[in-house]
């Protein structure tokens, strides 16, 4: 006989835990992880090996393969190191609850316009999985951890959409500071 619905609920716990469990089942192999970050800006794209980003994050030294692009972006290796490793203290439970909420789903949709799979298909489950895997061990996440846990071999960062999202967030923040709650 199958367990009753009540027993299943008590066995599996919250919906967030079930979501995390299903996401981890979908992408359970840590062998599948982003090997390459492809940064796009319009028709331009540049590929960076995640191992090079890991080296820069650990040492603050940019591999030769990144020197040209850092110069082009007028970015110091230490600045990129900070962006890659800046920790955000969030528990896996917080991430699960946030992603289960309507506002979290909206945020996930916006972020997958910035960070996505090559085709865009499956970007939301991939990002969800990366976020959950990044917080499981240490209740922290960083951009580098998200890349390391992204369950495809290539992850795409759309720079134009990143700038749009950043402007949108800054605008919302300014409205909050000014007390403007109109849409």
Short mmCIF file of N, CA and C in Angstrom, two decimals:
data_model
loop_
_atom_site.label_atom_id
_atom_site.label_comp_id
_atom_site.label_asym_id
_atom_site.label_seq_id
_atom_site.Cartn_x
_atom_site.Cartn_y
_atom_site.Cartn_z
N UNK A 1 0.84 -1.17 0.00
CA UNK A 1 0.00 0.00 0.00
C UNK A 1 0.89 1.25 0.00
N UNK A 2 0.48 2.28 -0.73
CA UNK A 2 1.24 3.52 -0.79
C UNK A 2 1.01 4.35 0.46
N UNK A 3 2.02 5.10 0.89
CA UNK A 3 1.82 5.98 2.04
C UNK A 3 0.77 7.04 1.71
N UNK A 4 0.07 7.48 2.72
CA UNK A 4 -0.94 8.51 2.52
C UNK A 4 -0.27 9.83 2.15
N UNK A 5 -1.07 10.74 1.63
CA UNK A 5 -0.56 12.05 1.26
C UNK A 5 0.07 12.73 2.47
N UNK A 6 -0.58 12.60 3.61
CA UNK A 6 -0.06 13.21 4.84
C UNK A 6 1.32 12.65 5.18
N UNK A 7 1.49 11.33 5.03
CA UNK A 7 2.79 10.73 5.32
C UNK A 7 3.86 11.21 4.34
N UNK A 8 3.48 11.34 3.06
CA UNK A 8 4.45 11.85 2.09
C UNK A 8 4.89 13.25 2.46
N UNK A 9 3.92 14.09 2.85
CA UNK A 9 4.27 15.47 3.22
C UNK A 9 5.24 15.48 4.39
N UNK A 10 4.98 14.65 5.37
CA UNK A 10 5.89 14.64 6.52
C UNK A 10 7.25 14.07 6.14
N UNK A 11 7.28 13.13 5.20
CA UNK A 11 8.56 12.56 4.76
C UNK A 11 9.37 13.57 3.96
N UNK A 12 8.71 14.28 3.10
CA UNK A 12 9.43 15.19 2.20
C UNK A 12 9.60 16.59 2.75
N UNK A 13 8.82 16.96 3.75
CA UNK A 13 8.95 18.29 4.32
C UNK A 13 8.32 19.35 3.44
N UNK A 14 8.88 20.52 3.45
CA UNK A 14 8.30 21.67 2.75
C UNK A 14 8.40 21.54 1.24
N UNK A 15 7.60 22.33 0.56
CA UNK A 15 7.65 22.35 -0.90
C UNK A 15 9.01 22.81 -1.39
N UNK A 16 9.64 23.70 -0.64
CA UNK A 16 10.98 24.16 -1.01
C UNK A 16 11.99 23.04 -1.00
N UNK A 17 11.91 22.18 0.00
CA UNK A 17 12.82 21.05 0.07
C UNK A 17 12.59 20.11 -1.09
N UNK A 18 11.33 19.89 -1.44
CA UNK A 18 11.00 19.04 -2.58
C UNK A 18 11.55 19.65 -3.86
N UNK A 19 11.39 20.96 -4.02
CA UNK A 19 11.92 21.63 -5.20
C UNK A 19 13.43 21.46 -5.29
N UNK A 20 14.11 21.65 -4.17
CA UNK A 20 15.57 21.49 -4.15
C UNK A 20 15.95 20.06 -4.50
N UNK A 21 15.23 19.11 -3.93
CA UNK A 21 15.50 17.70 -4.19
C UNK A 21 15.34 17.39 -5.68
N UNK A 22 14.25 17.87 -6.28
CA UNK A 22 14.02 17.61 -7.70
C UNK A 22 15.07 18.30 -8.57
N UNK A 23 15.44 19.50 -8.19
CA UNK A 23 16.49 20.20 -8.95
C UNK A 23 17.81 19.45 -8.86
N UNK A 24 18.11 18.94 -7.68
CA UNK A 24 19.36 18.20 -7.52
C UNK A 24 19.32 16.87 -8.25
N UNK A 25 18.14 16.24 -8.31
CA UNK A 25 18.03 15.01 -9.09
C UNK A 25 18.23 15.30 -10.57
N UNK A 26 17.66 16.42 -11.01
CA UNK A 26 17.77 16.77 -12.43
C UNK A 26 19.21 17.02 -12.83
N UNK A 27 19.98 17.60 -11.92
CA UNK A 27 21.36 17.96 -12.22
C UNK A 27 22.27 17.42 -11.13
N UNK A 28 22.15 16.14 -10.81
CA UNK A 28 22.83 15.59 -9.64
C UNK A 28 24.33 15.43 -9.84
N UNK A 29 24.80 15.31 -11.03
CA UNK A 29 26.22 15.07 -11.23
C UNK A 29 27.00 16.37 -11.18
N UNK A 30 27.91 16.47 -10.24
CA UNK A 30 28.76 17.66 -10.17
C UNK A 30 29.80 17.63 -11.29
N UNK A 31 29.90 16.50 -11.99
CA UNK A 31 30.80 16.43 -13.13
C UNK A 31 30.30 17.33 -14.25
N UNK A 32 29.00 17.56 -14.27
CA UNK A 32 28.42 18.47 -15.25
C UNK A 32 28.43 19.85 -14.61
N UNK A 33 29.35 20.67 -15.03
CA UNK A 33 29.46 22.02 -14.50
C UNK A 33 30.02 22.89 -15.60
N UNK A 34 29.76 24.18 -15.47
CA UNK A 34 30.24 25.09 -16.50
C UNK A 34 31.76 25.01 -16.61
N UNK A 35 32.22 24.81 -17.82
CA UNK A 35 33.66 24.83 -18.10
C UNK A 35 34.06 26.15 -18.74
N UNK A 36 33.06 26.81 -19.36
CA UNK A 36 33.33 28.03 -20.10
C UNK A 36 32.26 29.07 -19.82
N UNK A 37 32.69 30.31 -19.59
CA UNK A 37 31.80 31.45 -19.50
C UNK A 37 31.94 32.21 -20.80
N UNK A 38 30.82 32.40 -21.50
CA UNK A 38 30.82 33.16 -22.74
C UNK A 38 30.14 34.49 -22.45
N UNK A 39 30.90 35.56 -22.55
CA UNK A 39 30.37 36.90 -22.32
C UNK A 39 30.02 37.49 -23.67
N UNK A 40 28.77 37.93 -23.80
CA UNK A 40 28.32 38.51 -25.06
C UNK A 40 27.96 39.98 -24.87
N UNK A 41 28.15 40.74 -25.93
CA UNK A 41 27.71 42.13 -25.98
C UNK A 41 27.34 42.40 -27.43
N UNK A 42 26.06 42.37 -27.71
CA UNK A 42 25.62 42.49 -29.10
C UNK A 42 26.18 41.34 -29.91
N UNK A 43 26.88 41.65 -31.00
CA UNK A 43 27.47 40.62 -31.85
C UNK A 43 28.83 40.14 -31.38
N UNK A 44 29.38 40.78 -30.37
CA UNK A 44 30.69 40.42 -29.84
C UNK A 44 30.54 39.35 -28.77
N UNK A 45 31.48 38.39 -28.74
CA UNK A 45 31.50 37.43 -27.64
C UNK A 45 32.95 37.05 -27.33
N UNK A 46 33.17 36.74 -26.08
CA UNK A 46 34.49 36.29 -25.62
C UNK A 46 34.27 35.14 -24.66
N UNK A 47 35.08 34.11 -24.81
CA UNK A 47 34.96 32.92 -23.97
C UNK A 47 36.11 32.87 -22.96
N UNK A 48 35.76 32.49 -21.74
CA UNK A 48 36.74 32.37 -20.66
C UNK A 48 36.58 31.01 -20.00
N UNK A 49 37.68 30.31 -19.85
CA UNK A 49 37.63 29.03 -19.15
C UNK A 49 37.38 29.28 -17.67
N UNK A 50 36.49 28.50 -17.10
CA UNK A 50 36.19 28.65 -15.68
C UNK A 50 37.44 28.39 -14.84
N UNK A 51 38.32 27.49 -15.29
CA UNK A 51 39.57 27.26 -14.53
C UNK A 51 40.42 28.52 -14.48
N UNK A 52 40.40 29.33 -15.55
CA UNK A 52 41.13 30.61 -15.53
C UNK A 52 40.49 31.58 -14.53
N UNK A 53 39.16 31.59 -14.49
CA UNK A 53 38.46 32.44 -13.53
C UNK A 53 38.74 31.97 -12.10
N UNK A 54 38.80 30.66 -11.90
CA UNK A 54 39.13 30.11 -10.58
C UNK A 54 40.54 30.52 -10.17
N UNK A 55 41.48 30.47 -11.12
CA UNK A 55 42.86 30.88 -10.85
C UNK A 55 42.90 32.35 -10.44
N UNK A 56 42.22 33.20 -11.19
CA UNK A 56 42.18 34.62 -10.88
C UNK A 56 41.54 34.84 -9.51
N UNK A 57 40.47 34.12 -9.22
CA UNK A 57 39.78 34.27 -7.93
C UNK A 57 40.69 33.86 -6.77
N UNK A 58 41.48 32.83 -6.97
CA UNK A 58 42.34 32.32 -5.90
C UNK A 58 43.60 33.16 -5.70
N UNK A 59 44.14 33.69 -6.79
CA UNK A 59 45.45 34.36 -6.71
C UNK A 59 45.42 35.86 -6.94
N UNK A 60 44.37 36.36 -7.59
CA UNK A 60 44.34 37.77 -7.97
C UNK A 60 45.14 38.05 -9.23
N UNK A 61 45.71 37.01 -9.82
CA UNK A 61 46.50 37.15 -11.04
C UNK A 61 45.70 36.66 -12.24
N UNK A 62 45.64 37.49 -13.26
CA UNK A 62 44.90 37.13 -14.47
C UNK A 62 45.78 36.32 -15.40
N UNK A 63 45.27 35.19 -15.87
CA UNK A 63 46.02 34.42 -16.87
C UNK A 63 46.19 35.25 -18.15
N UNK A 64 47.20 34.92 -18.92
CA UNK A 64 47.47 35.65 -20.17
C UNK A 64 46.24 35.72 -21.06
N UNK A 65 45.43 34.66 -21.07
CA UNK A 65 44.26 34.61 -21.93
C UNK A 65 43.22 35.68 -21.58
N UNK A 66 43.34 36.28 -20.41
CA UNK A 66 42.36 37.28 -19.98
C UNK A 66 42.89 38.71 -20.03
N UNK A 67 44.20 38.88 -20.18
CA UNK A 67 44.82 40.20 -20.10
C UNK A 67 44.22 41.20 -21.08
N UNK A 68 44.05 40.80 -22.34
CA UNK A 68 43.52 41.70 -23.36
C UNK A 68 42.14 42.21 -22.97
N UNK A 69 41.28 41.30 -22.51
CA UNK A 69 39.89 41.65 -22.19
C UNK A 69 39.80 42.52 -20.94
N UNK A 70 40.66 42.27 -19.97
CA UNK A 70 40.69 43.13 -18.79
C UNK A 70 41.10 44.55 -19.18
N UNK A 71 42.09 44.66 -20.06
CA UNK A 71 42.51 45.98 -20.54
C UNK A 71 41.40 46.66 -21.32
N UNK A 72 40.74 45.91 -22.17
CA UNK A 72 39.64 46.45 -22.97
C UNK A 72 38.51 46.97 -22.07
N UNK A 73 38.24 46.26 -21.00
CA UNK A 73 37.18 46.64 -20.06
C UNK A 73 37.68 47.63 -19.00
N UNK A 74 38.98 47.97 -19.06
CA UNK A 74 39.59 48.85 -18.07
C UNK A 74 39.31 48.34 -16.65
N UNK A 75 39.58 47.05 -16.47
CA UNK A 75 39.27 46.36 -15.22
C UNK A 75 40.53 45.75 -14.64
N UNK A 76 40.80 46.05 -13.40
CA UNK A 76 41.95 45.47 -12.71
C UNK A 76 41.63 44.04 -12.30
N UNK A 77 42.61 43.14 -12.33
CA UNK A 77 42.36 41.76 -11.91
C UNK A 77 41.77 41.66 -10.50
N UNK A 78 42.21 42.53 -9.60
CA UNK A 78 41.71 42.50 -8.23
C UNK A 78 40.22 42.83 -8.18
N UNK A 79 39.77 43.72 -9.06
CA UNK A 79 38.35 44.06 -9.10
C UNK A 79 37.54 42.87 -9.56
N UNK A 80 38.00 42.20 -10.60
CA UNK A 80 37.30 41.01 -11.08
C UNK A 80 37.35 39.91 -10.03
N UNK A 81 38.47 39.79 -9.35
CA UNK A 81 38.58 38.81 -8.26
C UNK A 81 37.49 39.05 -7.22
N UNK A 82 37.31 40.30 -6.85
CA UNK A 82 36.27 40.65 -5.87
C UNK A 82 34.87 40.35 -6.37
N UNK A 83 34.62 40.63 -7.65
CA UNK A 83 33.30 40.33 -8.23
C UNK A 83 33.02 38.84 -8.26
N UNK A 84 34.05 38.06 -8.54
CA UNK A 84 33.89 36.61 -8.61
C UNK A 84 33.67 35.97 -7.24
N UNK A 85 34.32 36.53 -6.23
CA UNK A 85 34.35 35.86 -4.93
C UNK A 85 33.51 36.52 -3.85
N UNK A 86 32.90 37.67 -4.14
CA UNK A 86 32.07 38.36 -3.14
C UNK A 86 31.02 37.40 -2.60
N UNK A 87 31.10 37.05 -1.31
CA UNK A 87 30.13 36.09 -0.77
C UNK A 87 28.82 36.77 -0.38
N UNK A 88 27.73 36.08 -0.62
CA UNK A 88 26.41 36.50 -0.17
C UNK A 88 25.93 35.41 0.78
N UNK A 89 25.72 35.79 2.02
CA UNK A 89 25.32 34.82 3.04
C UNK A 89 23.82 34.56 2.93
N UNK A 90 23.47 33.42 2.37
CA UNK A 90 22.07 33.01 2.24
C UNK A 90 21.99 31.51 2.45
N UNK A 91 21.01 31.10 3.20
CA UNK A 91 20.83 29.67 3.44
C UNK A 91 20.12 29.04 2.26
N UNK A 92 20.27 27.75 2.12
CA UNK A 92 19.57 27.03 1.06
C UNK A 92 18.06 27.17 1.25
N UNK A 93 17.60 27.22 2.50
CA UNK A 93 16.17 27.38 2.77
C UNK A 93 15.68 28.73 2.25
N UNK A 94 16.49 29.79 2.45
CA UNK A 94 16.11 31.10 1.94
C UNK A 94 16.01 31.08 0.42
N UNK A 95 17.00 30.47 -0.22
CA UNK A 95 16.99 30.38 -1.69
C UNK A 95 15.76 29.62 -2.16
N UNK A 96 15.47 28.49 -1.53
CA UNK A 96 14.29 27.70 -1.91
C UNK A 96 13.01 28.51 -1.76
N UNK A 97 12.86 29.17 -0.60
CA UNK A 97 11.66 29.96 -0.35
C UNK A 97 11.55 31.11 -1.33
N UNK A 98 12.67 31.79 -1.59
CA UNK A 98 12.66 32.91 -2.52
C UNK A 98 12.24 32.44 -3.92
N UNK A 99 12.82 31.33 -4.38
CA UNK A 99 12.51 30.85 -5.72
C UNK A 99 11.09 30.31 -5.84
N UNK A 100 10.49 29.91 -4.71
CA UNK A 100 9.12 29.41 -4.72
C UNK A 100 8.10 30.55 -4.72
N UNK A 101 8.50 31.74 -4.31
CA UNK A 101 7.60 32.88 -4.25
C UNK A 101 7.43 33.50 -5.64
N UNK A 102 6.27 34.11 -5.90
CA UNK A 102 6.06 34.77 -7.20
C UNK A 102 7.13 35.82 -7.52
N UNK A 103 7.53 36.60 -6.52
CA UNK A 103 8.56 37.62 -6.77
C UNK A 103 9.91 36.96 -7.09
N UNK A 104 10.17 35.81 -6.48
CA UNK A 104 11.39 35.08 -6.78
C UNK A 104 11.39 34.52 -8.18
N UNK A 105 10.23 34.07 -8.64
CA UNK A 105 10.11 33.57 -10.00
C UNK A 105 10.34 34.70 -11.00
N UNK A 106 9.80 35.87 -10.69
CA UNK A 106 10.01 37.04 -11.55
C UNK A 106 11.49 37.40 -11.61
N UNK A 107 12.15 37.38 -10.45
CA UNK A 107 13.58 37.67 -10.40
C UNK A 107 14.37 36.63 -11.20
N UNK A 108 14.01 35.37 -11.04
CA UNK A 108 14.68 34.29 -11.77
C UNK A 108 14.55 34.51 -13.28
N UNK A 109 13.35 34.89 -13.73
CA UNK A 109 13.13 35.16 -15.16
C UNK A 109 14.02 36.29 -15.64
N UNK A 110 14.15 37.34 -14.83
CA UNK A 110 15.00 38.47 -15.22
C UNK A 110 16.48 38.08 -15.26
N UNK A 111 16.91 37.34 -14.26
CA UNK A 111 18.32 36.95 -14.20
C UNK A 111 18.67 36.00 -15.34
N UNK A 112 17.73 35.16 -15.77
CA UNK A 112 18.04 34.25 -16.88
C UNK A 112 18.09 34.98 -18.22
N UNK A 113 17.73 36.25 -18.25
CA UNK A 113 17.97 37.06 -19.44
C UNK A 113 19.43 37.51 -19.47
N UNK A 114 20.09 37.43 -18.31
CA UNK A 114 21.49 37.81 -18.18
C UNK A 114 22.40 36.59 -18.22
N UNK A 115 22.07 35.58 -17.43
CA UNK A 115 22.88 34.37 -17.29
C UNK A 115 22.04 33.20 -17.77
N UNK A 116 22.48 32.56 -18.86
CA UNK A 116 21.61 31.57 -19.48
C UNK A 116 22.38 30.50 -20.24
N UNK A 117 21.65 29.48 -20.67
CA UNK A 117 22.21 28.44 -21.53
C UNK A 117 22.37 29.02 -22.93
N UNK A 118 23.04 28.29 -23.79
CA UNK A 118 23.28 28.78 -25.15
C UNK A 118 21.99 29.10 -25.88
N UNK A 119 21.02 28.19 -25.82
CA UNK A 119 19.76 28.39 -26.53
C UNK A 119 18.75 29.18 -25.72
N UNK A 120 18.99 29.31 -24.44
CA UNK A 120 18.01 29.93 -23.55
C UNK A 120 17.05 28.91 -22.96
N UNK A 121 16.94 27.75 -23.62
CA UNK A 121 16.07 26.68 -23.12
C UNK A 121 16.68 26.10 -21.84
N UNK A 122 15.83 25.89 -20.85
CA UNK A 122 16.30 25.27 -19.61
C UNK A 122 17.11 26.19 -18.72
N UNK A 123 17.13 27.48 -19.02
CA UNK A 123 17.93 28.40 -18.22
C UNK A 123 17.43 28.53 -16.78
N UNK A 124 16.10 28.56 -16.60
CA UNK A 124 15.57 28.71 -15.24
C UNK A 124 15.90 27.51 -14.36
N UNK A 125 15.65 26.26 -14.81
CA UNK A 125 16.04 25.13 -13.95
C UNK A 125 17.55 25.07 -13.74
N UNK A 126 18.33 25.45 -14.73
CA UNK A 126 19.79 25.42 -14.59
C UNK A 126 20.24 26.43 -13.54
N UNK A 127 19.70 27.64 -13.60
CA UNK A 127 20.08 28.66 -12.62
C UNK A 127 19.58 28.28 -11.23
N UNK A 128 18.38 27.77 -11.15
CA UNK A 128 17.82 27.32 -9.87
C UNK A 128 18.75 26.27 -9.25
N UNK A 129 19.17 25.30 -10.05
CA UNK A 129 20.07 24.26 -9.57
C UNK A 129 21.40 24.84 -9.11
N UNK A 130 21.96 25.76 -9.89
CA UNK A 130 23.24 26.37 -9.52
C UNK A 130 23.14 27.15 -8.22
N UNK A 131 22.05 27.87 -8.03
CA UNK A 131 21.86 28.63 -6.80
C UNK A 131 21.75 27.70 -5.59
N UNK A 132 20.98 26.65 -5.74
CA UNK A 132 20.79 25.71 -4.63
C UNK A 132 22.10 24.99 -4.31
N UNK A 133 22.77 24.48 -5.35
CA UNK A 133 24.05 23.79 -5.11
C UNK A 133 25.08 24.72 -4.47
N UNK A 134 25.05 25.99 -4.83
CA UNK A 134 26.03 26.94 -4.32
C UNK A 134 25.85 27.23 -2.84
N UNK A 135 24.63 27.07 -2.33
CA UNK A 135 24.37 27.40 -0.93
C UNK A 135 24.33 26.19 -0.01
N UNK A 136 24.26 24.99 -0.56
CA UNK A 136 24.09 23.79 0.26
C UNK A 136 25.23 23.60 1.26
N UNK A 137 26.46 23.70 0.83
CA UNK A 137 27.60 23.37 1.70
C UNK A 137 27.92 24.42 2.75
N UNK A 138 27.81 25.71 2.39
CA UNK A 138 28.31 26.74 3.30
C UNK A 138 27.36 27.91 3.52
N UNK A 139 26.11 27.82 3.06
CA UNK A 139 25.13 28.90 3.22
C UNK A 139 25.65 30.23 2.67
N UNK A 140 26.42 30.14 1.60
CA UNK A 140 26.92 31.31 0.89
C UNK A 140 26.87 31.04 -0.60
N UNK A 141 26.82 32.11 -1.35
CA UNK A 141 27.01 31.95 -2.79
C UNK A 141 27.80 33.11 -3.32
N UNK A 142 28.49 32.86 -4.40
CA UNK A 142 29.24 33.89 -5.10
C UNK A 142 29.04 33.63 -6.59
N UNK A 143 29.42 34.60 -7.40
CA UNK A 143 29.27 34.41 -8.83
C UNK A 143 30.10 33.22 -9.31
N UNK A 144 31.30 33.08 -8.77
CA UNK A 144 32.15 31.95 -9.15
C UNK A 144 31.49 30.63 -8.79
N UNK A 145 30.90 30.54 -7.60
CA UNK A 145 30.21 29.30 -7.21
C UNK A 145 29.04 28.99 -8.14
N UNK A 146 28.33 30.02 -8.55
CA UNK A 146 27.21 29.80 -9.47
C UNK A 146 27.75 29.21 -10.77
N UNK A 147 28.85 29.75 -11.28
CA UNK A 147 29.46 29.20 -12.50
C UNK A 147 29.90 27.76 -12.28
N UNK A 148 30.53 27.50 -11.14
CA UNK A 148 31.04 26.16 -10.85
C UNK A 148 29.91 25.14 -10.71
N UNK A 149 28.73 25.60 -10.36
CA UNK A 149 27.59 24.70 -10.15
C UNK A 149 26.56 24.76 -11.27
N UNK A 150 26.81 25.56 -12.29
CA UNK A 150 25.87 25.67 -13.41
C UNK A 150 25.93 24.37 -14.20
N UNK A 151 24.80 23.71 -14.39
CA UNK A 151 24.81 22.33 -14.91
C UNK A 151 24.89 22.17 -16.42
N UNK A 152 25.56 23.08 -17.09
CA UNK A 152 25.86 22.91 -18.51
C UNK A 152 27.33 23.23 -18.71
N UNK A 153 27.91 22.79 -19.80
CA UNK A 153 29.35 23.03 -19.98
C UNK A 153 29.66 24.47 -20.35
N UNK A 154 28.68 25.19 -20.90
CA UNK A 154 28.88 26.60 -21.25
C UNK A 154 27.75 27.42 -20.65
N UNK A 155 28.09 28.53 -20.05
CA UNK A 155 27.09 29.45 -19.53
C UNK A 155 27.34 30.80 -20.19
N UNK A 156 26.26 31.45 -20.56
CA UNK A 156 26.34 32.71 -21.31
C UNK A 156 25.94 33.87 -20.41
N UNK A 157 26.74 34.94 -20.47
CA UNK A 157 26.45 36.16 -19.74
C UNK A 157 26.20 37.25 -20.78
N UNK A 158 24.97 37.74 -20.84
CA UNK A 158 24.59 38.77 -21.78
C UNK A 158 24.84 40.13 -21.13
N UNK A 159 25.90 40.81 -21.54
CA UNK A 159 26.31 42.06 -20.91
C UNK A 159 25.28 43.17 -21.08
N UNK A 160 24.66 43.25 -22.24
CA UNK A 160 23.63 44.28 -22.45
C UNK A 160 22.47 44.09 -21.48
N UNK A 161 22.02 42.86 -21.34
CA UNK A 161 20.92 42.61 -20.42
C UNK A 161 21.35 42.81 -18.97
N UNK A 162 22.62 42.55 -18.67
CA UNK A 162 23.13 42.81 -17.33
C UNK A 162 23.06 44.30 -17.02
N UNK A 163 23.45 45.13 -17.98
CA UNK A 163 23.39 46.58 -17.78
C UNK A 163 21.94 47.04 -17.59
N UNK A 164 21.02 46.49 -18.39
CA UNK A 164 19.60 46.84 -18.24
C UNK A 164 19.08 46.45 -16.86
N UNK A 165 19.40 45.25 -16.43
CA UNK A 165 18.94 44.78 -15.12
C UNK A 165 19.55 45.62 -14.00
N UNK A 166 20.82 45.97 -14.13
CA UNK A 166 21.48 46.81 -13.14
C UNK A 166 20.80 48.17 -13.06
N UNK A 167 20.49 48.77 -14.21
CA UNK A 167 19.80 50.06 -14.22
C UNK A 167 18.41 49.96 -13.59
N UNK A 168 17.71 48.87 -13.87
CA UNK A 168 16.39 48.65 -13.29
C UNK A 168 16.47 48.54 -11.76
N UNK A 169 17.45 47.80 -11.28
CA UNK A 169 17.63 47.64 -9.83
C UNK A 169 18.00 48.98 -9.19
N UNK A 170 18.91 49.72 -9.83
CA UNK A 170 19.31 51.02 -9.30
C UNK A 170 18.13 51.98 -9.27
N UNK A 171 17.29 51.94 -10.29
CA UNK A 171 16.11 52.79 -10.34
C UNK A 171 15.13 52.44 -9.22
N UNK A 172 14.89 51.14 -9.02
CA UNK A 172 14.01 50.71 -7.93
C UNK A 172 14.56 51.12 -6.58
N UNK A 173 15.87 51.00 -6.42
CA UNK A 173 16.51 51.38 -5.16
C UNK A 173 16.36 52.88 -4.93
N UNK A 174 16.57 53.68 -5.96
CA UNK A 174 16.43 55.13 -5.84
C UNK A 174 15.00 55.51 -5.49
N UNK A 175 14.03 54.83 -6.10
CA UNK A 175 12.62 55.09 -5.79
C UNK A 175 12.33 54.78 -4.33
N UNK A 176 12.88 53.69 -3.83
CA UNK A 176 12.67 53.34 -2.42
C UNK A 176 13.27 54.39 -1.50
N UNK A 177 14.46 54.85 -1.85
CA UNK A 177 15.12 55.87 -1.03
C UNK A 177 14.33 57.17 -1.02
N UNK A 178 13.69 57.49 -2.15
CA UNK A 178 12.92 58.72 -2.28
C UNK A 178 11.48 58.56 -1.81
N UNK A 179 11.10 57.35 -1.44
CA UNK A 179 9.74 57.11 -0.97
C UNK A 179 8.71 57.04 -2.08
N UNK A 180 9.15 56.93 -3.33
CA UNK A 180 8.24 56.83 -4.47
C UNK A 180 7.84 55.37 -4.65
N UNK A 181 6.56 55.08 -4.49
CA UNK A 181 6.08 53.71 -4.63
C UNK A 181 5.23 53.52 -5.87
N UNK A 182 5.17 54.54 -6.74
CA UNK A 182 4.37 54.40 -7.96
C UNK A 182 5.09 53.48 -8.94
N UNK A 183 4.33 52.75 -9.78
CA UNK A 183 4.98 51.81 -10.73
C UNK A 183 5.79 52.50 -11.78
#
